[in-house]
Amino acid sequence: MPELPEVETVKRGLAPTFEGALIENLDQNRADLRFPFPENFRARLTGRRVTALSRRSKYLLADLDSGDVLVMHLGMSGSFRIEVDEEVSTPGDFAHAKSKNEKHDHVVFHLATSAGEAARIHYNDPRRFGFMTLVPRPDLREHALFRNIGIEPLGNELDGARISALFAGKKAPLKSALLDQKLIAGLGNIYVCEALWRTGLDPRRAAGTIAGKNGRGTKRTSALAAHIRDTLTEAIEAGGSSLRDHTQADGTLGYFQHRFAVYDREGEPCRTPGCTSSIERIVQSNRSTFYCPTCQR
Ligand SMILES: [Zn+2]
């Protein structure tokens, strides 16, 4: 399952080609992915210009000049392949190898880019857990996919005061509260483990115990917000570098996995200077949690 940094990397990789482009034609090679495509999908896209590309949680949003928003989710195995003239690139190709098998190309956008080039963007998805739908822009906020989604962890919305307000009185473990998509959008298991280790917070403690009084930020909540942002930003930058050198990343396991301090490092030494403990693994809400029993309190 791609995590937020991968989806953000895909967005940044698609943007130069997709934003401002005219969709001259569209190949829709199946009636469904995880869900059926909306009615008249091809007709509602053909001849439209993409006015903006953005991300909300793990959804990619392409605004069209018709007022519709093309909502795209990568599911487990979805990826895009961009062809501009002879150049081929696959943004977000840093966590796992992507399928290059064209029989899994379910949607192909034929574009005239804002720079006047002919381009094609292929959506490839062997397992078909991804989906695409169209939502009128004014309906987006209250749409079933979006109305219960919490704040974005990147950007200025998330700070110490906001974490205090969100977590006040919560008895759920800190780890579970951070994974709760209704509170904070798109935070996944890997980055929560990493941010908690950096902040020195025990994933098992009740979320409410770090909240400041009356929604005020504390040293802990401010540090946690900063470490969440840094962890995600570093992963996005690592993914971004695979965009510039996609042949090296092609087909190999992502190198940025080796940068994790705790995730998937059970039994290995903690990386805090002077700490002699080993990373432990426990299961919380059916997900593995990795942490240092000495550094995280
Ligand atoms: Zn440690």
XYZ file of C-alpha atoms and ligand atoms in Angstrom:
298
model
C 0.000 0.000 0.000
C 1.627 3.269 -0.981
C 2.034 5.667 1.916
C 1.520 9.396 1.747
C 5.085 10.255 0.671
C 4.778 7.974 -2.339
C 1.450 9.501 -3.358
C 2.927 12.990 -2.963
C 5.929 11.930 -5.069
C 3.598 10.585 -7.750
C 1.718 13.895 -7.727
C 4.929 15.868 -8.145
C 6.046 13.526 -10.899
C 2.772 13.829 -12.806
C 2.307 17.579 -12.365
C 4.680 18.913 -15.062
C 2.966 16.763 -17.710
C -0.599 16.640 -16.418
C -1.208 20.172 -15.139
C -2.439 22.437 -17.885
C -2.669 19.548 -20.364
C -5.557 18.987 -22.736
C -6.948 15.437 -22.603
C -7.265 14.803 -26.337
C -8.328 11.207 -25.985
C -8.669 8.479 -23.410
C -8.365 4.693 -23.549
C -10.505 3.002 -20.938
C -9.670 -0.686 -21.194
C -12.064 -2.101 -18.577
C -15.438 -1.330 -17.037
C -14.058 -1.331 -13.509
C -11.059 -1.313 -11.235
C -11.856 -1.744 -7.541
C -15.155 -0.002 -8.350
C -16.857 0.551 -11.708
C -15.747 3.663 -13.564
C -18.415 6.389 -13.442
C -20.897 6.624 -16.285
C -19.646 8.425 -19.374
C -16.151 8.431 -17.864
C -14.437 8.726 -21.223
C -16.805 11.396 -22.532
C -16.498 13.517 -19.376
C -12.694 13.570 -19.692
C -12.146 13.832 -23.425
C -11.575 17.407 -24.613
C -11.100 18.682 -21.045
C -8.122 20.577 -19.724
C -6.500 19.704 -16.374
C -6.400 22.994 -14.473
C -4.678 21.757 -11.286
C -3.292 18.594 -9.724
C -3.336 18.203 -5.943
C -3.389 15.577 -3.210
C -5.740 15.051 -0.266
C -4.735 12.215 2.055
C -3.797 9.423 -0.362
C -6.043 10.650 -3.175
C -4.789 12.443 -6.268
C -7.157 15.169 -7.451
C -7.105 16.501 -11.014
C -9.345 19.539 -11.446
C -10.859 19.770 -14.921
C -12.105 22.855 -16.738
C -15.575 21.254 -16.767
C -15.809 21.687 -12.965
C -15.376 17.968 -12.331
C -12.532 16.640 -10.220
C -10.940 13.377 -11.344
C -10.251 11.519 -8.072
C -7.607 8.799 -8.337
C -6.457 6.255 -5.741
C -3.503 3.933 -6.357
C -4.828 1.037 -4.266
C -2.162 -1.592 -3.583
C -0.306 -1.682 -6.864
C -1.336 1.292 -9.003
C 1.281 3.370 -10.803
C 1.549 5.867 -13.624
C 3.933 5.699 -16.549
C 4.574 8.987 -18.308
C 5.698 9.127 -21.915
C 6.678 12.486 -23.352
C 8.198 11.959 -26.793
C 10.825 9.241 -26.107
C 11.204 9.901 -22.371
C 9.554 7.382 -20.031
C 9.327 7.826 -16.266
C 7.405 6.225 -13.413
C 7.024 8.608 -10.477
C 6.937 7.094 -7.008
C 8.922 4.067 -8.080
C 10.953 3.964 -4.876
C 9.295 1.530 -2.493
C 8.738 -1.466 -4.721
C 9.060 -2.465 -8.334
C 6.144 -1.414 -10.524
C 4.533 -3.530 -13.183
C 5.665 -2.659 -16.680
C 3.276 -5.169 -18.209
C 1.085 -3.188 -20.589
C -1.812 -5.612 -20.227
C -2.351 -3.946 -16.824
C -2.589 -0.475 -18.399
C -6.263 0.155 -17.614
C -6.481 3.837 -18.491
C -4.321 5.814 -20.916
C -4.578 9.608 -21.132
C -3.529 11.024 -24.495
C -2.452 14.577 -23.799
C -1.324 17.780 -25.402
C 0.771 19.335 -22.636
C 0.817 23.032 -21.788
C 4.287 23.116 -23.423
C 2.721 21.836 -26.648
C 4.170 18.310 -26.501
C 2.297 15.112 -27.186
C 2.300 12.913 -24.060
C 0.685 9.790 -22.735
C 0.046 8.876 -19.114
C -0.694 5.193 -18.504
C -2.406 4.020 -15.331
C -1.143 0.496 -14.589
C -2.585 -1.618 -11.783
C -2.079 -5.426 -11.753
C -4.166 -6.054 -8.618
C -6.835 -3.448 -9.425
C -7.414 -2.153 -5.889
C -7.060 1.379 -7.204
C -9.960 3.388 -8.577
C -10.936 6.548 -10.394
C -14.083 8.575 -10.056
C -15.421 11.992 -11.006
C -16.878 14.396 -8.442
C -18.141 17.927 -9.123
C -15.744 20.320 -7.321
C -18.444 21.890 -5.071
C -19.447 18.426 -3.803
C -15.933 17.263 -3.002
C -15.672 18.340 0.641
C -18.888 16.547 1.631
C -18.275 13.521 -0.586
C -18.223 10.168 1.269
C -14.515 9.738 0.491
C -13.527 13.082 2.000
C -15.969 14.306 4.621
C -14.457 12.340 7.529
C -10.803 12.893 6.674
C -8.669 14.725 9.234
C -6.059 17.423 8.747
C -3.076 17.104 6.416
C 0.191 16.226 8.176
C 2.287 18.254 5.723
C 2.077 22.020 5.829
C 1.170 24.359 8.658
C -2.152 22.875 9.757
C -0.415 20.338 11.979
C 1.379 21.875 14.940
C 1.722 21.266 18.663
C -1.514 23.067 19.542
C -3.446 21.098 16.945
C -2.156 17.777 18.292
C -3.133 18.855 21.823
C -6.634 19.712 20.641
C -7.026 16.461 18.689
C -5.670 14.168 21.415
C -7.065 15.809 24.575
C -8.809 13.221 26.757
C -8.093 10.362 24.355
C -7.359 7.059 26.073
C -6.389 5.259 22.867
C -2.681 4.457 22.516
C -0.676 7.262 20.932
C 0.177 5.059 17.962
C -3.503 4.316 17.240
C -4.478 7.986 17.575
C -1.810 8.962 15.039
C -3.079 6.316 12.616
C -6.702 7.483 13.006
C -7.492 8.979 9.580
C -10.344 11.019 11.055
C -7.789 12.980 13.112
C -4.776 13.209 10.791
C -5.035 12.222 7.121
C -2.772 9.751 5.388
C -0.295 8.987 8.169
C 0.833 5.380 7.794
C 2.439 2.802 10.022
C 6.059 3.335 8.931
C 6.121 7.089 9.464
C 4.251 6.962 12.757
C 6.835 4.500 14.146
C 9.688 6.696 12.937
C 8.222 9.969 14.242
C 7.500 8.473 17.690
C 11.081 7.215 17.973
C 12.467 10.609 16.996
C 10.249 12.288 19.572
C 11.093 9.738 22.289
C 7.432 8.902 22.927
C 6.187 5.435 23.883
C 3.643 4.265 21.260
C 1.605 2.559 24.028
C 0.937 5.608 26.208
C -2.551 7.102 26.126
C -2.735 9.818 23.457
C -4.329 12.270 25.896
C -1.271 12.203 28.165
C 0.797 14.343 25.800
C -1.934 16.955 25.201
C -1.475 20.412 26.705
C -4.258 22.057 28.718
C -6.966 23.979 26.819
C -5.573 22.937 23.445
C -2.196 24.528 24.060
C 0.860 23.028 22.425
C 3.552 21.524 24.625
C 7.200 20.701 24.041
C 6.136 17.120 23.284
C 3.278 17.893 20.906
C 5.329 20.521 19.068
C 8.268 18.127 18.698
C 5.938 15.366 17.498
C 4.380 17.644 14.853
C 7.828 18.679 13.637
C 9.101 15.103 13.496
C 6.027 13.899 11.596
C 6.575 16.617 9.009
C 10.331 15.950 8.783
C 9.898 12.188 8.437
C 7.417 12.601 5.595
C 9.424 15.348 3.904
C 12.623 13.291 3.936
C 10.789 10.339 2.386
C 9.321 12.586 -0.313
C 12.772 13.959 -1.075
C 14.193 10.408 -1.249
C 11.391 9.457 -3.657
C 11.964 12.615 -5.621
C 15.553 11.637 -6.224
C 14.341 8.398 -7.820
C 12.416 10.570 -10.286
C 15.674 12.046 -11.485
C 17.364 8.665 -11.694
C 14.563 6.257 -12.399
C 16.693 3.722 -14.279
C 18.659 2.985 -11.118
C 15.493 2.664 -9.048
C 13.875 0.520 -11.710
C 13.018 -2.941 -10.433
C 15.047 -2.694 -7.235
C 13.827 -2.413 -3.687
C 13.709 1.167 -2.478
C 16.928 2.365 -0.922
C 15.087 4.711 1.377
C 13.853 1.757 3.404
C 17.400 1.448 4.725
C 17.088 4.886 6.249
C 14.432 3.819 8.734
C 15.577 4.073 12.342
C 13.088 1.624 13.860
C 10.666 0.339 11.226
C 11.322 -3.351 10.411
C 14.458 -3.351 12.624
C 13.304 -5.727 15.394
C 16.285 -6.959 17.446
C 18.720 -4.511 15.846
C 20.530 -1.876 17.910
C 18.803 1.435 18.607
C 20.440 4.269 16.670
C 20.343 6.802 19.491
C 23.991 7.543 20.372
C 24.816 5.867 23.696
C 21.657 3.718 23.797
C 22.438 0.013 24.191
C 18.856 -1.282 23.719
C 17.519 -3.238 20.764
C 14.442 -2.270 18.780
C 11.366 -4.197 19.906
C 8.267 -5.150 17.947
C 4.748 -5.304 19.362
C 1.355 -5.535 17.664
C -1.141 -2.688 18.103
C -4.477 -2.687 16.238
C -3.181 -5.585 14.118
C -0.185 -3.549 12.929
C 3.452 -4.000 13.903
C 4.906 -1.265 16.058
C 8.691 -0.893 16.286
C 10.163 1.129 19.122
C 13.053 1.487 21.550
C 12.005 0.545 25.106
C 14.695 2.833 26.564
C 14.443 5.997 24.448
C 10.662 6.086 24.139
C 8.728 7.015 27.261
Zn 17.180 3.683 22.239
